[in-house]
Coordinates of C-alpha atoms in Angstrom, one line a residue:
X107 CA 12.2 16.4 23.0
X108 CA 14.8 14.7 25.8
X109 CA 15.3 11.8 23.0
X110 CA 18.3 10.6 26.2
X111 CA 15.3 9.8 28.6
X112 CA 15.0 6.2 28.1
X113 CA 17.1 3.8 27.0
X114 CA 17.6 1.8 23.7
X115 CA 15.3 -1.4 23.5
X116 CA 15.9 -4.5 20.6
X117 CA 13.6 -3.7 17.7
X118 CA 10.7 -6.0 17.0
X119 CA 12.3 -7.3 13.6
X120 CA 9.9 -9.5 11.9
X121 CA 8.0 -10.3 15.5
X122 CA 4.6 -11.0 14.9
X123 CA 3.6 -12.1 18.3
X124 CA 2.9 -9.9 21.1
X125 CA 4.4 -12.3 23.7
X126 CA 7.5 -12.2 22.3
X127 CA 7.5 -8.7 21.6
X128 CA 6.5 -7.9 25.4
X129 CA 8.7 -10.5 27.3
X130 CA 11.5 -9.9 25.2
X131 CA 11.3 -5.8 26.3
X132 CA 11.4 -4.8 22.8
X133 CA 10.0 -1.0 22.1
X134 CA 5.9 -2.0 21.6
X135 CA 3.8 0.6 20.0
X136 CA 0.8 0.3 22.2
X137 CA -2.8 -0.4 20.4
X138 CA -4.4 -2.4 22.9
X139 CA -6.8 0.5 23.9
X140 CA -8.0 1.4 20.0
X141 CA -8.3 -2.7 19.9
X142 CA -10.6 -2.4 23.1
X143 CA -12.7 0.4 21.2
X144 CA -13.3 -1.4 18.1
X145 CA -14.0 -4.4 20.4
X146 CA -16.6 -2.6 22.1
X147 CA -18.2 -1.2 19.1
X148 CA -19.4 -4.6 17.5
X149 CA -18.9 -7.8 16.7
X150 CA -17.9 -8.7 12.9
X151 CA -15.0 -6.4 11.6
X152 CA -13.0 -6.7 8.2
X153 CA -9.7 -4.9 7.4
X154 CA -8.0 -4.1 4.7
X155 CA -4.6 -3.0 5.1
X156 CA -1.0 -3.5 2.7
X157 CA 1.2 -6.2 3.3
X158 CA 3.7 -6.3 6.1
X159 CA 1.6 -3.7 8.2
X160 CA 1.3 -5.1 11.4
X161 CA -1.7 -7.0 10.7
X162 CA -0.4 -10.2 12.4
X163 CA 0.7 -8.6 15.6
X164 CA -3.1 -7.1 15.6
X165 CA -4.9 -10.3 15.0
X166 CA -2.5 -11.9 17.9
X167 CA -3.4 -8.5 20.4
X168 CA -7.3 -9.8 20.0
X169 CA -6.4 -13.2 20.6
X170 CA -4.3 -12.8 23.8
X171 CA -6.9 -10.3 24.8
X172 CA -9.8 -12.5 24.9
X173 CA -7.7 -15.7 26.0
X174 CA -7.0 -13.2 28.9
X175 CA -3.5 -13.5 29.3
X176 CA -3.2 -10.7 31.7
X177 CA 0.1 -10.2 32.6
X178 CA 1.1 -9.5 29.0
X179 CA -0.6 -6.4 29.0
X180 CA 0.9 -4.7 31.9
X181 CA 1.3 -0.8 31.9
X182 CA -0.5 -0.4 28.7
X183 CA -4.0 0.9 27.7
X184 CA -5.7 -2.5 27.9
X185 CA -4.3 -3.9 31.8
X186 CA -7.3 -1.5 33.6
X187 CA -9.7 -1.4 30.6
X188 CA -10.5 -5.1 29.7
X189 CA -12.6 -7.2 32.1
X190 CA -10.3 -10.1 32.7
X191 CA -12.0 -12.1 34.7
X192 CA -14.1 -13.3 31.3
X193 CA -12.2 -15.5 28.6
X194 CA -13.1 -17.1 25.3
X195 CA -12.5 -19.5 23.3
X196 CA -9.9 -18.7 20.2
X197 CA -10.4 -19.9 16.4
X198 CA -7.0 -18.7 15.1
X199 CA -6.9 -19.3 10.6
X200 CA -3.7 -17.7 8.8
X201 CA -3.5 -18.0 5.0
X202 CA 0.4 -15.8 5.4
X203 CA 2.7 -18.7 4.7
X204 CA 3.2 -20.6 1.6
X205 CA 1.6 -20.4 -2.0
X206 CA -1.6 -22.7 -2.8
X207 CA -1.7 -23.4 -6.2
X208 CA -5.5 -25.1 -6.2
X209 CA -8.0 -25.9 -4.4
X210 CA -6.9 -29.6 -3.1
X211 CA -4.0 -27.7 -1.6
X212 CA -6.4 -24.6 -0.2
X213 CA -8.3 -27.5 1.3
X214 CA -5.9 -29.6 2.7
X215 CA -4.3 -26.4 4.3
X216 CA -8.2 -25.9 6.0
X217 CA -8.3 -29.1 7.7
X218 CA -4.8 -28.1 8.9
X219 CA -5.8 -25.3 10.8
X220 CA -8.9 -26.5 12.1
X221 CA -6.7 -30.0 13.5
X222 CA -4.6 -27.2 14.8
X223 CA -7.3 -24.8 16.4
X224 CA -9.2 -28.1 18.0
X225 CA -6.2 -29.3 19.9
X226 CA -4.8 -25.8 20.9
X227 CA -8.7 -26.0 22.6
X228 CA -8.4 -29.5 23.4
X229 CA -11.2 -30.1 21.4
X230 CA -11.4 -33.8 19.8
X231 CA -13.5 -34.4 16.2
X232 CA -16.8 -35.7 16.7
X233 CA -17.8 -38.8 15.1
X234 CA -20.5 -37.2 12.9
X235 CA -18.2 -34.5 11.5
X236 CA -16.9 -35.5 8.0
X237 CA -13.2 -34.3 8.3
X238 CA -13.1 -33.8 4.6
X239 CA -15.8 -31.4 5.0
X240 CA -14.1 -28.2 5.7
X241 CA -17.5 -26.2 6.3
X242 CA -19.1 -28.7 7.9
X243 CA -15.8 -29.3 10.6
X244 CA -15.2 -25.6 10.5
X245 CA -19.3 -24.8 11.8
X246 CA -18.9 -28.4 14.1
X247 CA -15.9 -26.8 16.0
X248 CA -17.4 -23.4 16.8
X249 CA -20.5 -25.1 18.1
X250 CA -17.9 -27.4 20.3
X251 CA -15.6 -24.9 21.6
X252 CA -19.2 -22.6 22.4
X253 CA -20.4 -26.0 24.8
X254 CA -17.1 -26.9 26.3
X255 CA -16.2 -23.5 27.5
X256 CA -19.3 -21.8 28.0
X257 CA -18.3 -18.5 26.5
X258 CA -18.9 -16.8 22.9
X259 CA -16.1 -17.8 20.0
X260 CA -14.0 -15.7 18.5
X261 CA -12.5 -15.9 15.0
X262 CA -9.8 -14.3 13.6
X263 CA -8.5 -14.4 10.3
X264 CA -5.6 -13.4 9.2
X265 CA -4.3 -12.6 5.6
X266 CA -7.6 -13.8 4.6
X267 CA -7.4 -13.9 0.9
X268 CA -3.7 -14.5 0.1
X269 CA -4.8 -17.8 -1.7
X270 CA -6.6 -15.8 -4.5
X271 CA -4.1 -12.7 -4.8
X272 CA -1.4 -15.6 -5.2
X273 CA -3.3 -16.7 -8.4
X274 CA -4.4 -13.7 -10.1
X275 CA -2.1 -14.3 -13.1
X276 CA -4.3 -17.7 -13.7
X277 CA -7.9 -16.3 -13.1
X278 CA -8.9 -19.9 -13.3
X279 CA -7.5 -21.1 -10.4
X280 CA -7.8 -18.1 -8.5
X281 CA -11.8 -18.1 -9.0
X282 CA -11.5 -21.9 -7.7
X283 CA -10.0 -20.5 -4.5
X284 CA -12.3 -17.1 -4.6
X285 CA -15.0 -20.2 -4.3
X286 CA -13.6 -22.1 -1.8
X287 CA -12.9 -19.5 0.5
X288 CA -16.6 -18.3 -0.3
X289 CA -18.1 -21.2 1.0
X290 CA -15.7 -21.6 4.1
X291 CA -16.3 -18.0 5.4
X292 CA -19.9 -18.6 5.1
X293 CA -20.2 -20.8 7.9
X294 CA -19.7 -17.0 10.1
X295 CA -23.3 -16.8 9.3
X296 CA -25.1 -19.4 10.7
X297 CA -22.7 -19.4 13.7
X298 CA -23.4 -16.0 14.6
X299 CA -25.1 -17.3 17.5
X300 CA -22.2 -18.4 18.9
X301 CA -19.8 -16.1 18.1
X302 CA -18.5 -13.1 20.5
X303 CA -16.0 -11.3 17.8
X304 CA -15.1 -12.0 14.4
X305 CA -12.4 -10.2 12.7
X306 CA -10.9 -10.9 8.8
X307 CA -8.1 -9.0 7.7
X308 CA -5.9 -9.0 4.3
X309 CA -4.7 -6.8 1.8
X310 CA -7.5 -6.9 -0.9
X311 CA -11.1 -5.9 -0.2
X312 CA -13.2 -8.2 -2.1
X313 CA -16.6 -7.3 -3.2
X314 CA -19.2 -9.2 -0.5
X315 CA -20.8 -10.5 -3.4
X316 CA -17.8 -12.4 -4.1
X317 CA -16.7 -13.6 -1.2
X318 CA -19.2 -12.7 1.9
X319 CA -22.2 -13.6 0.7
X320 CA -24.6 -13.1 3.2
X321 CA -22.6 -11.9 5.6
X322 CA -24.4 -8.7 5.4
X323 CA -23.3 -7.6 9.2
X324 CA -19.3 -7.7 8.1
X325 CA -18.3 -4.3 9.0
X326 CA -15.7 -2.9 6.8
X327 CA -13.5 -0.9 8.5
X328 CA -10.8 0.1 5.8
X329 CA -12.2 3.2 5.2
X330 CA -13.1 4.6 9.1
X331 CA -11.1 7.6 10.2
X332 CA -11.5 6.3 13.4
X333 CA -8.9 3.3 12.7
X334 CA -6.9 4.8 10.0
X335 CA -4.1 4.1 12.7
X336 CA -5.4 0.8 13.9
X337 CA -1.6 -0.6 12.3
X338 CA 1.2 1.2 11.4
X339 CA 3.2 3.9 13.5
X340 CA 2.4 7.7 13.7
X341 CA 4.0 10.5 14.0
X342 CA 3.7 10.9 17.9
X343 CA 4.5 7.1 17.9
X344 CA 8.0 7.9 16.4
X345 CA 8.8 10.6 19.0
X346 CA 8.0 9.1 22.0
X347 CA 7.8 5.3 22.0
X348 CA 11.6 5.4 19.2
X349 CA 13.0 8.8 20.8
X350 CA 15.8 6.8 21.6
X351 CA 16.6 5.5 17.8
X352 CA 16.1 8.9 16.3
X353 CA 19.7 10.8 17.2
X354 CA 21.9 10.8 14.1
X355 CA 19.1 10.3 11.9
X356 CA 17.4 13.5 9.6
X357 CA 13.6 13.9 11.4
X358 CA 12.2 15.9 8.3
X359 CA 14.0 12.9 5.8
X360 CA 12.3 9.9 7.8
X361 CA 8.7 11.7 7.6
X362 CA 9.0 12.3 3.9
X363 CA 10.8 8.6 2.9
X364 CA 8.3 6.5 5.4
X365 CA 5.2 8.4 6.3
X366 CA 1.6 9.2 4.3
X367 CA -0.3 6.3 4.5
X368 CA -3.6 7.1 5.2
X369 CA -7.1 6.1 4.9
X370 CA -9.1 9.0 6.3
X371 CA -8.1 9.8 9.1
X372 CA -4.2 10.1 11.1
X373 CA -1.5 8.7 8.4
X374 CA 1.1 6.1 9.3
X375 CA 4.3 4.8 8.9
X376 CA 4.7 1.6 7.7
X377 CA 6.6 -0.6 10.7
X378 CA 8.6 -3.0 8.1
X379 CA 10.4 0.3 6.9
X380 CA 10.6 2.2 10.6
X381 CA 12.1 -0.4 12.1
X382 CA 14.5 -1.8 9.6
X383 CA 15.9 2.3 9.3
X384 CA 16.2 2.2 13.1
X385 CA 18.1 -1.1 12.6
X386 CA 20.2 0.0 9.5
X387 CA 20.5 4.0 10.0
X388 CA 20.5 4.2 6.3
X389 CA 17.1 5.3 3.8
X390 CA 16.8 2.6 1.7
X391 CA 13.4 0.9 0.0
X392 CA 12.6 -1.7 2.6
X393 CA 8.8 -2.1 1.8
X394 CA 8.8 -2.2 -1.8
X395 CA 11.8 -4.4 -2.1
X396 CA 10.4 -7.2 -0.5
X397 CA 7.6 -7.6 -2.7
X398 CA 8.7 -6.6 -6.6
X399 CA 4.7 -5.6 -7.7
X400 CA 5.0 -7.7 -11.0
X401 CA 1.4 -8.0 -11.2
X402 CA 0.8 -4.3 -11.1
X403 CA 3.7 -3.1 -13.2
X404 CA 2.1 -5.7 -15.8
X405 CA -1.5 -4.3 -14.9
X406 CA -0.4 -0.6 -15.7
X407 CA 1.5 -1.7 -18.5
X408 CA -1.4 -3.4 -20.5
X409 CA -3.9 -0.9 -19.7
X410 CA -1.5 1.5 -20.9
X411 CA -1.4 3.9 -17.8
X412 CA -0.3 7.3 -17.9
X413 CA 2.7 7.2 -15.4
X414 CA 2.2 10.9 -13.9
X415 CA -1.6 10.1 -13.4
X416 CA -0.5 8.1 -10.0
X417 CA 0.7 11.8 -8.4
X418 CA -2.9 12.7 -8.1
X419 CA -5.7 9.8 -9.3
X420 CA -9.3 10.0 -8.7
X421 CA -11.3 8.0 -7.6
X422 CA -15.0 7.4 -6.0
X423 CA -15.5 5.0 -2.7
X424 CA -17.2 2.4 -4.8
X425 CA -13.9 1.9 -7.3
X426 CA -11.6 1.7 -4.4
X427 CA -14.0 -1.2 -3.3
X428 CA -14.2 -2.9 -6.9
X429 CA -11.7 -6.0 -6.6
X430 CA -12.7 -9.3 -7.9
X431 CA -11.2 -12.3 -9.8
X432 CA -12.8 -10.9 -13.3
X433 CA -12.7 -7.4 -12.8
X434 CA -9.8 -5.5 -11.0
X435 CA -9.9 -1.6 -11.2
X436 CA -6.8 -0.3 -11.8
X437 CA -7.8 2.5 -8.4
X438 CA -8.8 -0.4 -6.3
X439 CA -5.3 -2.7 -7.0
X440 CA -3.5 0.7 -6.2
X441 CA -4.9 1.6 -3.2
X442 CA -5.3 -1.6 -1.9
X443 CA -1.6 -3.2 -2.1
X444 CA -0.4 0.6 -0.5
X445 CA 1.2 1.8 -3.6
X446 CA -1.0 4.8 -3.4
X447 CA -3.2 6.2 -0.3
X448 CA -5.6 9.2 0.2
X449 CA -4.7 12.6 -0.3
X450 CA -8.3 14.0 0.2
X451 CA -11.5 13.0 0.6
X452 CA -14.6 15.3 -0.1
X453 CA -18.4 14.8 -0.4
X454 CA -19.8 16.9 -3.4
X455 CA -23.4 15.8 -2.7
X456 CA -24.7 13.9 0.4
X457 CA -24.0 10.4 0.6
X458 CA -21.6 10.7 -2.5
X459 CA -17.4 10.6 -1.2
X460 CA -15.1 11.1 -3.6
X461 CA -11.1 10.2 -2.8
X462 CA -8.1 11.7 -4.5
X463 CA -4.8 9.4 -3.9
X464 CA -1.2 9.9 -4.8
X465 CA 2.0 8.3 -3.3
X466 CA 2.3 7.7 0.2
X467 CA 6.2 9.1 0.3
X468 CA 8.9 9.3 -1.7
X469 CA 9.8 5.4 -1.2
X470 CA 7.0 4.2 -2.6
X471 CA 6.9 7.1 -5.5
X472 CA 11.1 6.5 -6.7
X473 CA 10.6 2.6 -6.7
X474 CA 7.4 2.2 -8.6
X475 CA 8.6 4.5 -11.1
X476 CA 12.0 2.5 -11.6
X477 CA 9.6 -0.5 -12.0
X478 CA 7.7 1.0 -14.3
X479 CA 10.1 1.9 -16.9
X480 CA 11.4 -1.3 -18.2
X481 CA 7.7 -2.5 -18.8
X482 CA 7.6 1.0 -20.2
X483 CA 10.5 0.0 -23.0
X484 CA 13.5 1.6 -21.0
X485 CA 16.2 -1.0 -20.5
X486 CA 17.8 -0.7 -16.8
X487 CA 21.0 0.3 -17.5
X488 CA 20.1 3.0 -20.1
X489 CA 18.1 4.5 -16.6
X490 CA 20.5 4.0 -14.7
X491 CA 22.9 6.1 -16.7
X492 CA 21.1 8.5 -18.0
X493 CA 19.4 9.2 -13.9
X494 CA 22.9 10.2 -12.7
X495 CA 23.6 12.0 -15.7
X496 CA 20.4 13.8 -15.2
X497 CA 20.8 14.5 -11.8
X498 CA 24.2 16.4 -12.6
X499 CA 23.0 18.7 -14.9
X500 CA 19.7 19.4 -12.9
X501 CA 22.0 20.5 -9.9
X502 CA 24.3 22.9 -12.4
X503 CA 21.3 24.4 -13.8
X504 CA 21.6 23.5 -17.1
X505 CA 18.5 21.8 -18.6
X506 CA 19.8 22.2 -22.2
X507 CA 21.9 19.1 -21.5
X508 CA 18.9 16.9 -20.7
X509 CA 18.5 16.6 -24.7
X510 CA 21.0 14.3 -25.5
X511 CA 20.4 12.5 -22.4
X512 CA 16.5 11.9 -23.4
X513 CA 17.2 11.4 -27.0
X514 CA 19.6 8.7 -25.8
X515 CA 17.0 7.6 -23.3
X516 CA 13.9 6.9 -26.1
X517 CA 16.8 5.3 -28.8
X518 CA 17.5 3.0 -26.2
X519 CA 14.1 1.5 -26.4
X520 CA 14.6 -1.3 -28.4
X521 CA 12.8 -1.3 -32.1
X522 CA 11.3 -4.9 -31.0
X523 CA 9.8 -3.5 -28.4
X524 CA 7.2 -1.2 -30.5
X525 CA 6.5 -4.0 -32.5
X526 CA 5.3 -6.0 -29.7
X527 CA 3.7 -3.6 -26.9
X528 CA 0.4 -2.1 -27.0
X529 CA 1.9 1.4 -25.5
X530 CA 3.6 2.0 -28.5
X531 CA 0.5 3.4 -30.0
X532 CA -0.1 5.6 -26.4
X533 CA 0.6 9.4 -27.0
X534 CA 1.5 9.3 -23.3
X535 CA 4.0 7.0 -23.5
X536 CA 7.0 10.1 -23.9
X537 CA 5.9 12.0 -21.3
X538 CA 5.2 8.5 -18.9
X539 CA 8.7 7.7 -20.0
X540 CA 10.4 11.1 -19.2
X541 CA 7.8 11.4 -16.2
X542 CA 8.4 7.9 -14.3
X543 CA 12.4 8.7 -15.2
X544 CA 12.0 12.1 -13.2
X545 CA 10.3 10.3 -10.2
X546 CA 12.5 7.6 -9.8
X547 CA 14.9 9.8 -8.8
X548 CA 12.7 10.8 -5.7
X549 CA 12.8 14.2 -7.0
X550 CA 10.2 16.8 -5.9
X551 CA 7.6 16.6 -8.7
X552 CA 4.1 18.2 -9.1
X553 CA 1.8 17.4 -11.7
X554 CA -0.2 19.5 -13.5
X555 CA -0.1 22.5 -11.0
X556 CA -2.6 24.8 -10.7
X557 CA -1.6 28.5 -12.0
X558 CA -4.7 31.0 -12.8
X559 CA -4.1 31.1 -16.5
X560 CA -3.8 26.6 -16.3
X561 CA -2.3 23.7 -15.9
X562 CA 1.3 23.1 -16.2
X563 CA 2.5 19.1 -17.4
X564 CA 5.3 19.0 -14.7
X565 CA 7.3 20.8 -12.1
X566 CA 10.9 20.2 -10.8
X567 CA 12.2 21.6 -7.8
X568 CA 15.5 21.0 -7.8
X569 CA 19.1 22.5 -5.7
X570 CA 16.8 25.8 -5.0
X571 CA 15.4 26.4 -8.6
X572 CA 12.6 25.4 -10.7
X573 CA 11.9 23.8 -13.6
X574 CA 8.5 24.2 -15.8
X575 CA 7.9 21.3 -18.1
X576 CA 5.3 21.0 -20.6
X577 CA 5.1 18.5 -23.0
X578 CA 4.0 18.2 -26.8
X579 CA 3.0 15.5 -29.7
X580 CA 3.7 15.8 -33.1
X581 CA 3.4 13.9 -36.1
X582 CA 7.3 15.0 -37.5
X583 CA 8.5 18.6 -37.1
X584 CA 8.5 20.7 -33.9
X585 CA 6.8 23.8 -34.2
X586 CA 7.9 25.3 -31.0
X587 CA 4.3 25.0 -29.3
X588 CA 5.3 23.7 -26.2
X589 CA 7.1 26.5 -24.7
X590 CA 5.2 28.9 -26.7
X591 CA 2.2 27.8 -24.2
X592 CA 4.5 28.1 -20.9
X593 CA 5.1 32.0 -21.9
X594 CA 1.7 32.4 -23.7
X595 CA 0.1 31.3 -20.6
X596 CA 2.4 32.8 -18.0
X597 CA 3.3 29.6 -16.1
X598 CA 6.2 31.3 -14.5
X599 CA 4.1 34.0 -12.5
X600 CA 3.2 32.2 -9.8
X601 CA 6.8 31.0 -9.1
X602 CA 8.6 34.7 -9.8
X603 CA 8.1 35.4 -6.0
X604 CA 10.0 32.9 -4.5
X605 CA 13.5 34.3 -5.5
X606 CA 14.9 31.3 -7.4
X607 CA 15.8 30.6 -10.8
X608 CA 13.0 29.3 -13.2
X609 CA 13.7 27.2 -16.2
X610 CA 10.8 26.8 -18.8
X611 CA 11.5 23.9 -20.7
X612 CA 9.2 22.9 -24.0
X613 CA 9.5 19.1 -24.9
X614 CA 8.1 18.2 -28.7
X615 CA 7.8 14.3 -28.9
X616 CA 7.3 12.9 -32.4
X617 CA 5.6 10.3 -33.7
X618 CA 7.3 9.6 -36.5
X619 CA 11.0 9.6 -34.8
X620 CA 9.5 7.9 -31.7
X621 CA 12.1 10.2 -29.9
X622 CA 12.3 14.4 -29.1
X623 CA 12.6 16.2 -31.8
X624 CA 11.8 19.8 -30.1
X625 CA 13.7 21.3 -26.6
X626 CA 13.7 24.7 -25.8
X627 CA 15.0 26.4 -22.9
X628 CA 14.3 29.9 -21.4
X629 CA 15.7 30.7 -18.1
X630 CA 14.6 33.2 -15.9
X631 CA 17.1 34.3 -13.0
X632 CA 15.5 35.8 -9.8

């Protein structure tokens, strides 16, 4: 790869329109021609996609397509593919900016948009439209913009439902806009006759039953292979359209930090994170960091979630679809915000899919976890300490001095704190602890590998050796157990031929002690 044969360009920071994007000659990944195939395939489209994904910059490539603003797309897919010679009209609604705390406020911002969209088509309100009337306005200007320019409407919709997802820690209001939105999207039905392409897109999927209600043509998208790289950057994308931003910077490193997001079909990078590398030349968090997952880490928390379960979750099609107001599965919230993506997807009987998910890359997989552990009864600064002291001793090969560390870790949970907390009663709250501690470190963890004689809890590896965890509960006394099932069951077999050193390390948690009170260590050497 000549990564000298063209030059540097300014990176799209935080550009969400493609005309700025293109006559500013910043680097533009080009998705015009996917945008003309979904075009061609039908006419109402919803997408579900995680924040800060390039949703925006889609929703504006549809409207600039269909406005026909020609010379914007010259040299990519779209200039010799899209009939130009045809325009439409352009009903453009964005829910991105601000909070709406009811639904006077999620009102008031409606007639906003819809003043907006009538005088971007010079469109004035007819005298038999009540303005406060959203629906009524919002079905009177499709019908207007249809007569005055002759053509087919198109809506888009943009971050749809970020009036409910702002609420959801007061289901009351957030039902109130779950309604209002409800009734306001159903006007798409009885316009259909003078629409030419609808698209909705946001980061939740709500249930049509909740918030499409009759729109029974709505085709959800989310889940096509075909568009698993509708946003976001892939691989290829990287090495030809960024060739120029990747000297100096670790190839292998960038795939594993920022890649893996997937929904069936090609995974993606998230752009936020790409670009702001490319702008910083440092790894760094960039995604999670600007949007602390409070709500999650209080979801997980209260549900009492065992941590190492996000490595490798299950899930069915219809749970990863099951997001309302009064009942959020814990898969669906997941997979929907991007904190976990697809790993597989099978079909055990026809018409049946079944998903397994796990952490896009290590960004996503080290910051959760650091999230996690506070609601989890670790205090930040104990974690902190006790990572780098971790790390150390990891790296030397000597996983005897991870006991004090760990026994420091779990007495530094605050007495208080199993008074209060629901997980104080959850067996797997030692090994979520020790677990979540591991992976924030963006180590190289597997859960439960398969061996032929079982299952083992967890396994590290670390500097160019391995480390075999497995984990025990007990009311007071260790009895050795834990290790006695790593060499009973011959864990270390399946890891002898790989000519580095294997640690098998039994962990006895009591109940009684709320701390460990069993560690043994066998190493193996190669």
């Amino acid at each position: 790869m000549d990564t000298h044969a063209a030059p540097r360009r300014p990176l799209p920071l935080g550009i969400q329109n493609l005309r700025e994007i293109r006559e500013g000659g910043h680097y533009y990944v080009d998705k015009t021609g996917m945008a003309i195939d979904l075009i061609a395939s039908g006419k109402h489209f919803f997408l579900s996609r995680p924040r800060r994904f390039g949703k925006s910059l889609l929703v504006d490539t549809f409207k600039e397509l269909f406005e026909g603003n020609r010379p914007l797309f010259t040299g990519l897919a779209a200039e010799t593919r899209w009939d130009w010679s045809k325009r439409h009209p352009v009903i453009r609604i964005s829910f991105g900016n601000g909070v709406l705390h009811g639904r006077r406020e999620l009102e008031r911002r409606i007639r906003s948009h819809l003043r907006d969209n009538r005088a971007a088509l010079g469109l004035p309100r007819p005298d038999d439209i009540d303005p406060e009337d959203t629906s009524d306005d919002f079905a009177g200007l499709i019908q207007q913009a249809r007569r005055q320019h002759g053509a087919g409407v198109v809506v888009l919709v943009d971050e749809y439902d970020k009036p409910i997802l702002d609420n959801l820690d007061d289901p009351a209001v957030a039902r109130e806009m779950r309604d209002g939105l409800r009734n306001f999207y159903a006007v798409l039905k009885d316009a259909d006759a003078h629409l030419k392409f609808v698209f909705l897109a946001g980061v939740s999927k709500f249930s049509k039953v909740s918030l499409f209600s009759g729109l029974n043509n709505l085709r959800d998208i989310t889940l096509d292979a075909r568009w698993s790289a509708l946003c976001g950057y892939t691989d290829h994308d990287l090495d030809t359209v960024f060739a120029p931003e990747l000297p100096g910077l670790d190839r292998d490193e960038i795939r594993r930090w920022y890649n893996g997001y997937n929904w069936g079909g090609t995974s993606v990078y998230n752009p936020f994170d790409a670009l702001l590398l490319f702008d910083r030349r440092e790894f760094h968090p960039y995604w999670f960091e600007t949007g602390t997952p409070t709500f999650l880490v209080q979801l997980l928390s209260a549900r009492r979630f065992f941590t190492p379960d996000l490595a490798r979750l299950h899930s069915s099609m219809t749970l990863l679809s099951s997001f309302d107001v009064d009942h959020i599965a814990t898969e669906a919230v997941l997979f929907q915000t991007g904190y976990l993506t697809i790993h597989d997807v099978r079909q055990p009987v026809l018409g049946k899919w079944m998903y397994t998910l796990g952490y896009p890359n290590r960004e996503v997989e080290s910051s959760l976890n650091e999230a996690l552990l506070p609601a989890y009864g670790v205090p930040g600064e104990a974690a902190a300490v006790a990572q780098e002291e971790m790390i150390e001793a990891l790296r030397r090969g000597e996983p005897g001095a991870l006991q004090p560390l760990l026994h420091a870790l779990f007495a530094s949970i605050p007495s208080d704190w199993y008074r209060k907390n629901p997980l104080a009663g959850f067996e797997g709250h030692y090994a979520s602890v020790f677990y979540s501690h591991l992976a924030a470190l963006g180590l190289d963890l597997r859960v439960e590998d398969a061996t032929s004689h079982g299952r083992i809890d967890l396994t590290l590896s670390f500097a160019g050796q391995i480390f075999l965890f497995e984990f025990k509960v007990v009311d007071d006394q260790p009895d050795g157990s834990a290790l006695a099932q790593i060499r009973a069951r011959g864990y270390a077999d399946k890891y002898r031929s790989q000519g580095q050193t294997l640690h098998l390390i039994g962990i006895e948690f009591s109940r009684a002690a709320r701390n460990v009170v069993g560690f043994e260590v066998e190493t193996l050497q190669p």
